mmCIF file of the C-alpha atoms, coordinates in Angstrom:
data_MODEL
# 
_entry.id   MODEL 
# 
loop_
_atom_site.group_PDB 
_atom_site.id 
_atom_site.type_symbol 
_atom_site.label_atom_id 
_atom_site.label_alt_id 
_atom_site.label_comp_id 
_atom_site.label_asym_id 
_atom_site.label_entity_id 
_atom_site.label_seq_id 
_atom_site.pdbx_PDB_ins_code 
_atom_site.Cartn_x 
_atom_site.Cartn_y 
_atom_site.Cartn_z 
_atom_site.occupancy 
_atom_site.B_iso_or_equiv 
_atom_site.pdbx_formal_charge 
_atom_site.auth_seq_id 
_atom_site.auth_comp_id 
_atom_site.auth_asym_id 
_atom_site.auth_atom_id 
_atom_site.pdbx_PDB_model_num 
ATOM 1   C CA . MET A 1 1   ? -11.090 92.627 21.450 1.00 0.00 ? 1   MET A CA 1 
ATOM 2   C CA . LYS A 1 2   ? -9.572  90.512 18.731 1.00 0.00 ? 2   LYS A CA 1 
ATOM 3   C CA . LEU A 1 3   ? -8.773  86.829 19.335 1.00 0.00 ? 3   LEU A CA 1 
ATOM 4   C CA . VAL A 1 4   ? -5.837  85.254 17.571 1.00 0.00 ? 4   VAL A CA 1 
ATOM 5   C CA . LEU A 1 5   ? -5.183  81.584 16.763 1.00 0.00 ? 5   LEU A CA 1 
ATOM 6   C CA . PRO A 1 6   ? -3.128  80.284 19.642 1.00 0.00 ? 6   PRO A CA 1 
ATOM 7   C CA . LYS A 1 7   ? 0.125   78.563 18.830 1.00 0.00 ? 7   LYS A CA 1 
ATOM 8   C CA . LEU A 1 8   ? 0.115   74.856 19.211 1.00 0.00 ? 8   LEU A CA 1 
ATOM 9   C CA . PRO A 1 9   ? 2.485   73.588 21.935 1.00 0.00 ? 9   PRO A CA 1 
ATOM 10  C CA . TYR A 1 10  ? 3.894   71.090 19.432 1.00 0.00 ? 10  TYR A CA 1 
ATOM 11  C CA . ASP A 1 11  ? 4.461   70.663 15.675 1.00 0.00 ? 11  ASP A CA 1 
ATOM 12  C CA . LEU A 1 12  ? 1.514   69.641 13.523 1.00 0.00 ? 12  LEU A CA 1 
ATOM 13  C CA . ASP A 1 13  ? 3.134   66.241 12.910 1.00 0.00 ? 13  ASP A CA 1 
ATOM 14  C CA . ALA A 1 14  ? 4.236   65.710 16.518 1.00 0.00 ? 14  ALA A CA 1 
ATOM 15  C CA . LEU A 1 15  ? 1.280   63.551 17.541 1.00 0.00 ? 15  LEU A CA 1 
ATOM 16  C CA . GLU A 1 16  ? 1.898   60.958 14.804 1.00 0.00 ? 16  GLU A CA 1 
ATOM 17  C CA . PRO A 1 17  ? 1.190   58.073 14.398 1.00 0.00 ? 17  PRO A CA 1 
ATOM 18  C CA . THR A 1 18  ? -1.755  58.479 16.867 1.00 0.00 ? 18  THR A CA 1 
ATOM 19  C CA . LEU A 1 19  ? -3.025  61.566 15.038 1.00 0.00 ? 19  LEU A CA 1 
ATOM 20  C CA . SER A 1 20  ? -1.728  62.354 11.589 1.00 0.00 ? 20  SER A CA 1 
ATOM 21  C CA . LYS A 1 21  ? -0.442  65.823 10.521 1.00 0.00 ? 21  LYS A CA 1 
ATOM 22  C CA . HIS A 1 22  ? -3.487  66.075 8.192  1.00 0.00 ? 22  HIS A CA 1 
ATOM 23  C CA . GLN A 1 23  ? -5.922  65.341 10.977 1.00 0.00 ? 23  GLN A CA 1 
ATOM 24  C CA . VAL A 1 24  ? -4.340  67.837 13.368 1.00 0.00 ? 24  VAL A CA 1 
ATOM 25  C CA . GLU A 1 25  ? -3.946  70.551 10.733 1.00 0.00 ? 25  GLU A CA 1 
ATOM 26  C CA . LEU A 1 26  ? -7.539  70.258 9.626  1.00 0.00 ? 26  LEU A CA 1 
ATOM 27  C CA . HIS A 1 27  ? -8.759  70.372 13.214 1.00 0.00 ? 27  HIS A CA 1 
ATOM 28  C CA . TYR A 1 28  ? -6.487  73.306 14.238 1.00 0.00 ? 28  TYR A CA 1 
ATOM 29  C CA . LYS A 1 29  ? -6.380  75.507 11.077 1.00 0.00 ? 29  LYS A CA 1 
ATOM 30  C CA . GLY A 1 30  ? -9.847  74.593 9.887  1.00 0.00 ? 30  GLY A CA 1 
ATOM 31  C CA . HIS A 1 31  ? -12.116 74.170 12.888 1.00 0.00 ? 31  HIS A CA 1 
ATOM 32  C CA . LEU A 1 32  ? -10.415 76.193 15.672 1.00 0.00 ? 32  LEU A CA 1 
ATOM 33  C CA . LYS A 1 33  ? -9.468  79.039 13.382 1.00 0.00 ? 33  LYS A CA 1 
ATOM 34  C CA . GLY A 1 34  ? -12.971 79.009 11.879 1.00 0.00 ? 34  GLY A CA 1 
ATOM 35  C CA . TYR A 1 35  ? -14.561 79.550 15.286 1.00 0.00 ? 35  TYR A CA 1 
ATOM 36  C CA . ILE A 1 36  ? -12.081 82.269 16.169 1.00 0.00 ? 36  ILE A CA 1 
ATOM 37  C CA . ASP A 1 37  ? -12.858 84.065 12.914 1.00 0.00 ? 37  ASP A CA 1 
ATOM 38  C CA . LYS A 1 38  ? -16.611 83.804 13.569 1.00 0.00 ? 38  LYS A CA 1 
ATOM 39  C CA . LEU A 1 39  ? -16.218 85.044 17.132 1.00 0.00 ? 39  LEU A CA 1 
ATOM 40  C CA . ASN A 1 40  ? -14.153 88.079 16.035 1.00 0.00 ? 40  ASN A CA 1 
ATOM 41  C CA . GLN A 1 41  ? -16.936 88.998 13.614 1.00 0.00 ? 41  GLN A CA 1 
ATOM 42  C CA . MET A 1 42  ? -19.495 89.297 16.353 1.00 0.00 ? 42  MET A CA 1 
ATOM 43  C CA . PRO A 1 43  ? -20.168 92.992 17.342 1.00 0.00 ? 43  PRO A CA 1 
ATOM 44  C CA . PHE A 1 44  ? -20.290 92.097 21.058 1.00 0.00 ? 44  PHE A CA 1 
ATOM 45  C CA . VAL A 1 45  ? -16.820 90.606 20.951 1.00 0.00 ? 45  VAL A CA 1 
ATOM 46  C CA . ALA A 1 46  ? -15.416 93.403 18.873 1.00 0.00 ? 46  ALA A CA 1 
ATOM 47  C CA . ASN A 1 47  ? -16.683 95.883 21.527 1.00 0.00 ? 47  ASN A CA 1 
ATOM 48  C CA . ALA A 1 48  ? -15.585 93.817 24.565 1.00 0.00 ? 48  ALA A CA 1 
ATOM 49  C CA . SER A 1 49  ? -12.050 95.168 24.698 1.00 0.00 ? 49  SER A CA 1 
ATOM 50  C CA . ARG A 1 50  ? -11.307 94.146 28.270 1.00 0.00 ? 50  ARG A CA 1 
ATOM 51  C CA . MET A 1 51  ? -13.170 90.916 28.621 1.00 0.00 ? 51  MET A CA 1 
ATOM 52  C CA . LYS A 1 52  ? -11.548 87.534 28.807 1.00 0.00 ? 52  LYS A CA 1 
ATOM 53  C CA . LEU A 1 53  ? -12.715 84.602 26.781 1.00 0.00 ? 53  LEU A CA 1 
ATOM 54  C CA . GLU A 1 54  ? -14.120 82.936 29.876 1.00 0.00 ? 54  GLU A CA 1 
ATOM 55  C CA . GLU A 1 55  ? -16.186 86.085 30.678 1.00 0.00 ? 55  GLU A CA 1 
ATOM 56  C CA . ILE A 1 56  ? -17.591 86.126 27.170 1.00 0.00 ? 56  ILE A CA 1 
ATOM 57  C CA . ILE A 1 57  ? -18.632 82.488 27.547 1.00 0.00 ? 57  ILE A CA 1 
ATOM 58  C CA . LEU A 1 58  ? -20.416 83.174 30.810 1.00 0.00 ? 58  LEU A CA 1 
ATOM 59  C CA . LYS A 1 59  ? -22.084 86.211 29.246 1.00 0.00 ? 59  LYS A CA 1 
ATOM 60  C CA . GLY A 1 60  ? -23.465 84.089 26.450 1.00 0.00 ? 60  GLY A CA 1 
ATOM 61  C CA . LYS A 1 61  ? -24.572 81.263 28.796 1.00 0.00 ? 61  LYS A CA 1 
ATOM 62  C CA . HIS A 1 62  ? -26.210 83.117 31.619 1.00 0.00 ? 62  HIS A CA 1 
ATOM 63  C CA . GLU A 1 63  ? -27.268 86.546 30.404 1.00 0.00 ? 63  GLU A CA 1 
ATOM 64  C CA . HIS A 1 64  ? -29.723 87.881 27.817 1.00 0.00 ? 64  HIS A CA 1 
ATOM 65  C CA . VAL A 1 65  ? -27.858 90.235 25.584 1.00 0.00 ? 65  VAL A CA 1 
ATOM 66  C CA . ASP A 1 66  ? -30.051 93.246 24.752 1.00 0.00 ? 66  ASP A CA 1 
ATOM 67  C CA . ASN A 1 67  ? -30.552 93.196 20.994 1.00 0.00 ? 67  ASN A CA 1 
ATOM 68  C CA . ARG A 1 68  ? -32.040 96.696 21.075 1.00 0.00 ? 68  ARG A CA 1 
ATOM 69  C CA . LEU A 1 69  ? -28.580 98.050 21.865 1.00 0.00 ? 69  LEU A CA 1 
ATOM 70  C CA . GLY A 1 70  ? -27.190 96.403 18.779 1.00 0.00 ? 70  GLY A CA 1 
ATOM 71  C CA . VAL A 1 71  ? -24.939 94.076 20.676 1.00 0.00 ? 71  VAL A CA 1 
ATOM 72  C CA . LEU A 1 72  ? -25.981 91.162 18.592 1.00 0.00 ? 72  LEU A CA 1 
ATOM 73  C CA . PRO A 1 73  ? -27.165 91.233 14.933 1.00 0.00 ? 73  PRO A CA 1 
ATOM 74  C CA . PRO A 1 74  ? -30.881 91.040 14.527 1.00 0.00 ? 74  PRO A CA 1 
ATOM 75  C CA . GLY A 1 75  ? -32.222 87.524 15.011 1.00 0.00 ? 75  GLY A CA 1 
ATOM 76  C CA . GLU A 1 76  ? -28.992 86.263 16.656 1.00 0.00 ? 76  GLU A CA 1 
ATOM 77  C CA . HIS A 1 77  ? -29.504 84.549 19.983 1.00 0.00 ? 77  HIS A CA 1 
ATOM 78  C CA . PRO A 1 78  ? -27.170 84.784 22.996 1.00 0.00 ? 78  PRO A CA 1 
ATOM 79  C CA . SER A 1 79  ? -26.645 81.029 22.714 1.00 0.00 ? 79  SER A CA 1 
ATOM 80  C CA . THR A 1 80  ? -24.743 81.673 19.438 1.00 0.00 ? 80  THR A CA 1 
ATOM 81  C CA . LEU A 1 81  ? -22.276 83.765 21.442 1.00 0.00 ? 81  LEU A CA 1 
ATOM 82  C CA . TYR A 1 82  ? -22.042 81.016 23.973 1.00 0.00 ? 82  TYR A CA 1 
ATOM 83  C CA . ASN A 1 83  ? -21.567 78.183 21.482 1.00 0.00 ? 83  ASN A CA 1 
ATOM 84  C CA . ILE A 1 84  ? -18.882 79.837 19.417 1.00 0.00 ? 84  ILE A CA 1 
ATOM 85  C CA . SER A 1 85  ? -16.867 81.255 22.269 1.00 0.00 ? 85  SER A CA 1 
ATOM 86  C CA . ALA A 1 86  ? -17.165 77.947 24.129 1.00 0.00 ? 86  ALA A CA 1 
ATOM 87  C CA . GLN A 1 87  ? -15.826 76.032 21.179 1.00 0.00 ? 87  GLN A CA 1 
ATOM 88  C CA . VAL A 1 88  ? -12.799 78.333 20.956 1.00 0.00 ? 88  VAL A CA 1 
ATOM 89  C CA . TYR A 1 89  ? -12.145 77.583 24.634 1.00 0.00 ? 89  TYR A CA 1 
ATOM 90  C CA . ASN A 1 90  ? -12.826 73.785 24.142 1.00 0.00 ? 90  ASN A CA 1 
ATOM 91  C CA . TYR A 1 91  ? -10.572 73.329 21.140 1.00 0.00 ? 91  TYR A CA 1 
ATOM 92  C CA . THR A 1 92  ? -7.749  75.250 22.747 1.00 0.00 ? 92  THR A CA 1 
ATOM 93  C CA . PHE A 1 93  ? -8.091  73.170 25.917 1.00 0.00 ? 93  PHE A CA 1 
ATOM 94  C CA . TYR A 1 94  ? -8.167  69.944 23.932 1.00 0.00 ? 94  TYR A CA 1 
ATOM 95  C CA . PHE A 1 95  ? -4.967  70.732 22.023 1.00 0.00 ? 95  PHE A CA 1 
ATOM 96  C CA . ASN A 1 96  ? -3.254  71.480 25.372 1.00 0.00 ? 96  ASN A CA 1 
ATOM 97  C CA . SER A 1 97  ? -4.597  68.200 26.846 1.00 0.00 ? 97  SER A CA 1 
ATOM 98  C CA . LEU A 1 98  ? -2.437  66.343 24.292 1.00 0.00 ? 98  LEU A CA 1 
ATOM 99  C CA . THR A 1 99  ? 1.302   65.922 24.079 1.00 0.00 ? 99  THR A CA 1 
ATOM 100 C CA . PRO A 1 100 ? 3.751   63.729 22.184 1.00 0.00 ? 100 PRO A CA 1 
ATOM 101 C CA . LYS A 1 101 ? 4.773   60.672 24.124 1.00 0.00 ? 101 LYS A CA 1 
ATOM 102 C CA . GLY A 1 102 ? 1.989   61.274 26.685 1.00 0.00 ? 102 GLY A CA 1 
ATOM 103 C CA . GLY A 1 103 ? -0.811  59.071 28.010 1.00 0.00 ? 103 GLY A CA 1 
ATOM 104 C CA . GLY A 1 104 ? -0.510  55.874 29.950 1.00 0.00 ? 104 GLY A CA 1 
ATOM 105 C CA . ASN A 1 105 ? -0.118  55.693 33.734 1.00 0.00 ? 105 ASN A CA 1 
ATOM 106 C CA . PRO A 1 106 ? -0.294  59.270 35.102 1.00 0.00 ? 106 PRO A CA 1 
ATOM 107 C CA . GLU A 1 107 ? 2.330   60.732 37.380 1.00 0.00 ? 107 GLU A CA 1 
ATOM 108 C CA . GLY A 1 108 ? 2.225   63.389 40.060 1.00 0.00 ? 108 GLY A CA 1 
ATOM 109 C CA . ASP A 1 109 ? -0.854  64.577 41.930 1.00 0.00 ? 109 ASP A CA 1 
ATOM 110 C CA . ILE A 1 110 ? -3.295  63.533 39.192 1.00 0.00 ? 110 ILE A CA 1 
ATOM 111 C CA . GLY A 1 111 ? -1.940  59.969 39.460 1.00 0.00 ? 111 GLY A CA 1 
ATOM 112 C CA . GLU A 1 112 ? -2.423  59.925 43.180 1.00 0.00 ? 112 GLU A CA 1 
ATOM 113 C CA . ILE A 1 113 ? -5.968  61.228 42.927 1.00 0.00 ? 113 ILE A CA 1 
ATOM 114 C CA . ILE A 1 114 ? -6.898  58.771 40.168 1.00 0.00 ? 114 ILE A CA 1 
ATOM 115 C CA . ASP A 1 115 ? -5.537  55.873 42.243 1.00 0.00 ? 115 ASP A CA 1 
ATOM 116 C CA . ALA A 1 116 ? -7.431  57.053 45.289 1.00 0.00 ? 116 ALA A CA 1 
ATOM 117 C CA . GLN A 1 117 ? -10.781 57.685 43.611 1.00 0.00 ? 117 GLN A CA 1 
ATOM 118 C CA . PHE A 1 118 ? -10.807 55.118 40.781 1.00 0.00 ? 118 PHE A CA 1 
ATOM 119 C CA . GLY A 1 119 ? -8.583  52.367 42.101 1.00 0.00 ? 119 GLY A CA 1 
ATOM 120 C CA . ASP A 1 120 ? -5.954  52.522 39.420 1.00 0.00 ? 120 ASP A CA 1 
ATOM 121 C CA . TRP A 1 121 ? -5.190  53.885 35.953 1.00 0.00 ? 121 TRP A CA 1 
ATOM 122 C CA . GLU A 1 122 ? -6.785  51.029 34.151 1.00 0.00 ? 122 GLU A CA 1 
ATOM 123 C CA . SER A 1 123 ? -10.171 51.537 35.899 1.00 0.00 ? 123 SER A CA 1 
ATOM 124 C CA . PHE A 1 124 ? -10.037 55.277 35.140 1.00 0.00 ? 124 PHE A CA 1 
ATOM 125 C CA . ARG A 1 125 ? -9.025  54.565 31.508 1.00 0.00 ? 125 ARG A CA 1 
ATOM 126 C CA . LYS A 1 126 ? -11.988 52.215 30.988 1.00 0.00 ? 126 LYS A CA 1 
ATOM 127 C CA . LYS A 1 127 ? -14.439 54.790 32.366 1.00 0.00 ? 127 LYS A CA 1 
ATOM 128 C CA . LEU A 1 128 ? -12.881 57.562 30.239 1.00 0.00 ? 128 LEU A CA 1 
ATOM 129 C CA . ILE A 1 129 ? -13.197 55.541 27.084 1.00 0.00 ? 129 ILE A CA 1 
ATOM 130 C CA . ALA A 1 130 ? -16.719 54.312 27.865 1.00 0.00 ? 130 ALA A CA 1 
ATOM 131 C CA . LYS A 1 131 ? -17.870 57.893 28.573 1.00 0.00 ? 131 LYS A CA 1 
ATOM 132 C CA . GLY A 1 132 ? -16.666 58.989 25.132 1.00 0.00 ? 132 GLY A CA 1 
ATOM 133 C CA . LYS A 1 133 ? -18.015 55.956 23.255 1.00 0.00 ? 133 LYS A CA 1 
ATOM 134 C CA . ASN A 1 134 ? -21.408 56.350 24.832 1.00 0.00 ? 134 ASN A CA 1 
ATOM 135 C CA . LEU A 1 135 ? -21.844 60.041 24.117 1.00 0.00 ? 135 LEU A CA 1 
ATOM 136 C CA . PHE A 1 136 ? -24.648 60.331 21.618 1.00 0.00 ? 136 PHE A CA 1 
ATOM 137 C CA . GLY A 1 137 ? -23.883 62.799 18.834 1.00 0.00 ? 137 GLY A CA 1 
ATOM 138 C CA . SER A 1 138 ? -21.091 65.333 19.223 1.00 0.00 ? 138 SER A CA 1 
ATOM 139 C CA . GLY A 1 139 ? -19.332 66.696 22.230 1.00 0.00 ? 139 GLY A CA 1 
ATOM 140 C CA . TRP A 1 140 ? -16.478 66.394 24.673 1.00 0.00 ? 140 TRP A CA 1 
ATOM 141 C CA . VAL A 1 141 ? -15.233 64.060 27.418 1.00 0.00 ? 141 VAL A CA 1 
ATOM 142 C CA . TRP A 1 142 ? -13.973 66.130 30.365 1.00 0.00 ? 142 TRP A CA 1 
ATOM 143 C CA . VAL A 1 143 ? -11.956 65.198 33.395 1.00 0.00 ? 143 VAL A CA 1 
ATOM 144 C CA . VAL A 1 144 ? -13.034 67.792 36.020 1.00 0.00 ? 144 VAL A CA 1 
ATOM 145 C CA . ILE A 1 145 ? -12.687 68.468 39.697 1.00 0.00 ? 145 ILE A CA 1 
ATOM 146 C CA . ASP A 1 146 ? -15.360 69.999 41.969 1.00 0.00 ? 146 ASP A CA 1 
ATOM 147 C CA . ASP A 1 147 ? -14.972 72.398 44.834 1.00 0.00 ? 147 ASP A CA 1 
ATOM 148 C CA . GLU A 1 148 ? -14.614 69.481 47.234 1.00 0.00 ? 148 GLU A CA 1 
ATOM 149 C CA . GLY A 1 149 ? -11.675 68.014 45.395 1.00 0.00 ? 149 GLY A CA 1 
ATOM 150 C CA . GLU A 1 150 ? -13.562 65.109 43.743 1.00 0.00 ? 150 GLU A CA 1 
ATOM 151 C CA . ILE A 1 151 ? -12.420 64.035 40.266 1.00 0.00 ? 151 ILE A CA 1 
ATOM 152 C CA . SER A 1 152 ? -15.153 63.149 37.738 1.00 0.00 ? 152 SER A CA 1 
ATOM 153 C CA . ILE A 1 153 ? -15.324 62.045 34.126 1.00 0.00 ? 153 ILE A CA 1 
ATOM 154 C CA . ILE A 1 154 ? -18.244 63.845 32.470 1.00 0.00 ? 154 ILE A CA 1 
ATOM 155 C CA . LYS A 1 155 ? -19.807 64.350 29.042 1.00 0.00 ? 155 LYS A CA 1 
ATOM 156 C CA . GLY A 1 156 ? -20.168 67.784 27.506 1.00 0.00 ? 156 GLY A CA 1 
ATOM 157 C CA . LEU A 1 157 ? -22.713 67.780 24.781 1.00 0.00 ? 157 LEU A CA 1 
ATOM 158 C CA . ASN A 1 158 ? -22.029 69.983 21.701 1.00 0.00 ? 158 ASN A CA 1 
ATOM 159 C CA . ALA A 1 159 ? -20.154 72.999 23.041 1.00 0.00 ? 159 ALA A CA 1 
ATOM 160 C CA . GLU A 1 160 ? -20.758 72.702 26.777 1.00 0.00 ? 160 GLU A CA 1 
ATOM 161 C CA . VAL A 1 161 ? -17.997 74.006 29.028 1.00 0.00 ? 161 VAL A CA 1 
ATOM 162 C CA . PRO A 1 162 ? -17.583 72.626 32.610 1.00 0.00 ? 162 PRO A CA 1 
ATOM 163 C CA . PHE A 1 163 ? -16.644 75.843 34.397 1.00 0.00 ? 163 PHE A CA 1 
ATOM 164 C CA . VAL A 1 164 ? -20.145 77.340 33.726 1.00 0.00 ? 164 VAL A CA 1 
ATOM 165 C CA . TYR A 1 165 ? -21.317 74.589 36.180 1.00 0.00 ? 165 TYR A CA 1 
ATOM 166 C CA . ARG A 1 166 ? -18.612 75.382 38.783 1.00 0.00 ? 166 ARG A CA 1 
ATOM 167 C CA . LEU A 1 167 ? -16.480 72.398 37.683 1.00 0.00 ? 167 LEU A CA 1 
ATOM 168 C CA . ILE A 1 168 ? -12.798 73.038 37.005 1.00 0.00 ? 168 ILE A CA 1 
ATOM 169 C CA . PRO A 1 169 ? -11.571 71.324 33.816 1.00 0.00 ? 169 PRO A CA 1 
ATOM 170 C CA . ILE A 1 170 ? -8.449  69.189 34.088 1.00 0.00 ? 170 ILE A CA 1 
ATOM 171 C CA . LEU A 1 171 ? -8.250  67.448 30.708 1.00 0.00 ? 171 LEU A CA 1 
ATOM 172 C CA . CYS A 1 172 ? -10.596 66.926 27.725 1.00 0.00 ? 172 CYS A CA 1 
ATOM 173 C CA . ILE A 1 173 ? -10.889 64.758 24.619 1.00 0.00 ? 173 ILE A CA 1 
ATOM 174 C CA . ASP A 1 174 ? -12.808 65.981 21.606 1.00 0.00 ? 174 ASP A CA 1 
ATOM 175 C CA . VAL A 1 175 ? -15.375 63.456 20.384 1.00 0.00 ? 175 VAL A CA 1 
ATOM 176 C CA . TRP A 1 176 ? -16.815 65.546 17.543 1.00 0.00 ? 176 TRP A CA 1 
ATOM 177 C CA . GLU A 1 177 ? -16.388 63.336 14.474 1.00 0.00 ? 177 GLU A CA 1 
ATOM 178 C CA . HIS A 1 178 ? -14.043 65.797 12.743 1.00 0.00 ? 178 HIS A CA 1 
ATOM 179 C CA . ALA A 1 179 ? -11.588 65.224 15.619 1.00 0.00 ? 179 ALA A CA 1 
ATOM 180 C CA . TYR A 1 180 ? -10.829 61.725 14.485 1.00 0.00 ? 180 TYR A CA 1 
ATOM 181 C CA . TYR A 1 181 ? -12.580 60.834 11.251 1.00 0.00 ? 181 TYR A CA 1 
ATOM 182 C CA . VAL A 1 182 ? -9.589  61.371 8.985  1.00 0.00 ? 182 VAL A CA 1 
ATOM 183 C CA . ASP A 1 183 ? -7.545  58.810 10.870 1.00 0.00 ? 183 ASP A CA 1 
ATOM 184 C CA . TYR A 1 184 ? -10.156 56.564 12.478 1.00 0.00 ? 184 TYR A CA 1 
ATOM 185 C CA . GLU A 1 185 ? -13.264 56.980 10.297 1.00 0.00 ? 185 GLU A CA 1 
ATOM 186 C CA . ASN A 1 186 ? -16.175 55.801 12.597 1.00 0.00 ? 186 ASN A CA 1 
ATOM 187 C CA . ARG A 1 187 ? -13.962 53.911 15.086 1.00 0.00 ? 187 ARG A CA 1 
ATOM 188 C CA . ARG A 1 188 ? -14.445 56.343 17.989 1.00 0.00 ? 188 ARG A CA 1 
ATOM 189 C CA . GLY A 1 189 ? -13.453 53.784 20.616 1.00 0.00 ? 189 GLY A CA 1 
ATOM 190 C CA . GLU A 1 190 ? -10.119 53.113 18.879 1.00 0.00 ? 190 GLU A CA 1 
ATOM 191 C CA . TYR A 1 191 ? -9.453  56.863 18.732 1.00 0.00 ? 191 TYR A CA 1 
ATOM 192 C CA . LEU A 1 192 ? -10.241 57.259 22.492 1.00 0.00 ? 192 LEU A CA 1 
ATOM 193 C CA . ARG A 1 193 ? -8.024  54.336 23.395 1.00 0.00 ? 193 ARG A CA 1 
ATOM 194 C CA . ALA A 1 194 ? -5.148  55.689 21.319 1.00 0.00 ? 194 ALA A CA 1 
ATOM 195 C CA . VAL A 1 195 ? -5.335  59.157 22.825 1.00 0.00 ? 195 VAL A CA 1 
ATOM 196 C CA . ALA A 1 196 ? -5.633  57.763 26.380 1.00 0.00 ? 196 ALA A CA 1 
ATOM 197 C CA . ASP A 1 197 ? -2.562  55.537 25.892 1.00 0.00 ? 197 ASP A CA 1 
ATOM 198 C CA . ASN A 1 198 ? -0.384  57.829 23.912 1.00 0.00 ? 198 ASN A CA 1 
ATOM 199 C CA . LEU A 1 199 ? -1.269  61.494 24.093 1.00 0.00 ? 199 LEU A CA 1 
ATOM 200 C CA . LEU A 1 200 ? -2.900  62.653 27.362 1.00 0.00 ? 200 LEU A CA 1 
ATOM 201 C CA . ASN A 1 201 ? -0.792  65.450 28.856 1.00 0.00 ? 201 ASN A CA 1 
ATOM 202 C CA . TRP A 1 202 ? -0.381  64.707 32.557 1.00 0.00 ? 202 TRP A CA 1 
ATOM 203 C CA . ASP A 1 203 ? 1.834   67.795 33.040 1.00 0.00 ? 203 ASP A CA 1 
ATOM 204 C CA . PHE A 1 204 ? -1.082  69.945 31.878 1.00 0.00 ? 204 PHE A CA 1 
ATOM 205 C CA . ALA A 1 205 ? -3.428  68.035 34.183 1.00 0.00 ? 205 ALA A CA 1 
ATOM 206 C CA . ASN A 1 206 ? -1.195  68.540 37.160 1.00 0.00 ? 206 ASN A CA 1 
ATOM 207 C CA . LYS A 1 207 ? -0.851  72.279 36.326 1.00 0.00 ? 207 LYS A CA 1 
ATOM 208 C CA . ASN A 1 208 ? -4.666  72.609 36.257 1.00 0.00 ? 208 ASN A CA 1 
ATOM 209 C CA . LEU A 1 209 ? -4.943  70.683 39.489 1.00 0.00 ? 209 LEU A CA 1 
ATOM 210 C CA . SER A 1 210 ? -2.467  73.058 41.191 1.00 0.00 ? 210 SER A CA 1 
ATOM 211 C CA . HIS A 1 211 ? -4.631  76.010 40.144 1.00 0.00 ? 211 HIS A CA 1 
ATOM 212 C CA . ALA A 1 212 ? -7.755  74.386 41.500 1.00 0.00 ? 212 ALA A CA 1 
ATOM 213 C CA . GLY A 1 213 ? -6.291  74.086 45.030 1.00 0.00 ? 213 GLY A CA 1 
# 
């Protein structure tokens, strides 16, 4: 198996002025590509010709890979496999969660669910921003749906992925510092507000909702 850098669904400068071309390019070609390169160098991944990325993530999270078989280099823990593969998934999901001229009041099924469960967009927006601002350290803010159809806004510390906990991801915002520091320095709240108001991809959210049904 050899992972390749996925094509962005928009040009590098398409998210300006909310996110600059330099910020997006560094994030995409630096961080995402870096994790893909690291993952491709792992013997387990190189030998997993028919496994999907999601299966590799679950393997790293829940199973102990037998080092005696040479699956992982000596001294390498299965959590390394999980962290790197999860970050590839998370970054890819994040870039798809953004779109030019997005954000604001959601439309379609996601809008109806947000109104029903949170009251309105503004209430949802405040909770989303607060969740990201209050996340200590690095991680992700996820909008997820459970198997009973309830929408939640959750934190994902470091590389955590919702689906390993049987939660279906709908949208996410990266709150690792490198996601926003070029443009916003230490103003994480300003970054979160800008993304929520201008970039969230409601079409992507509705697509994920339809698959969750």
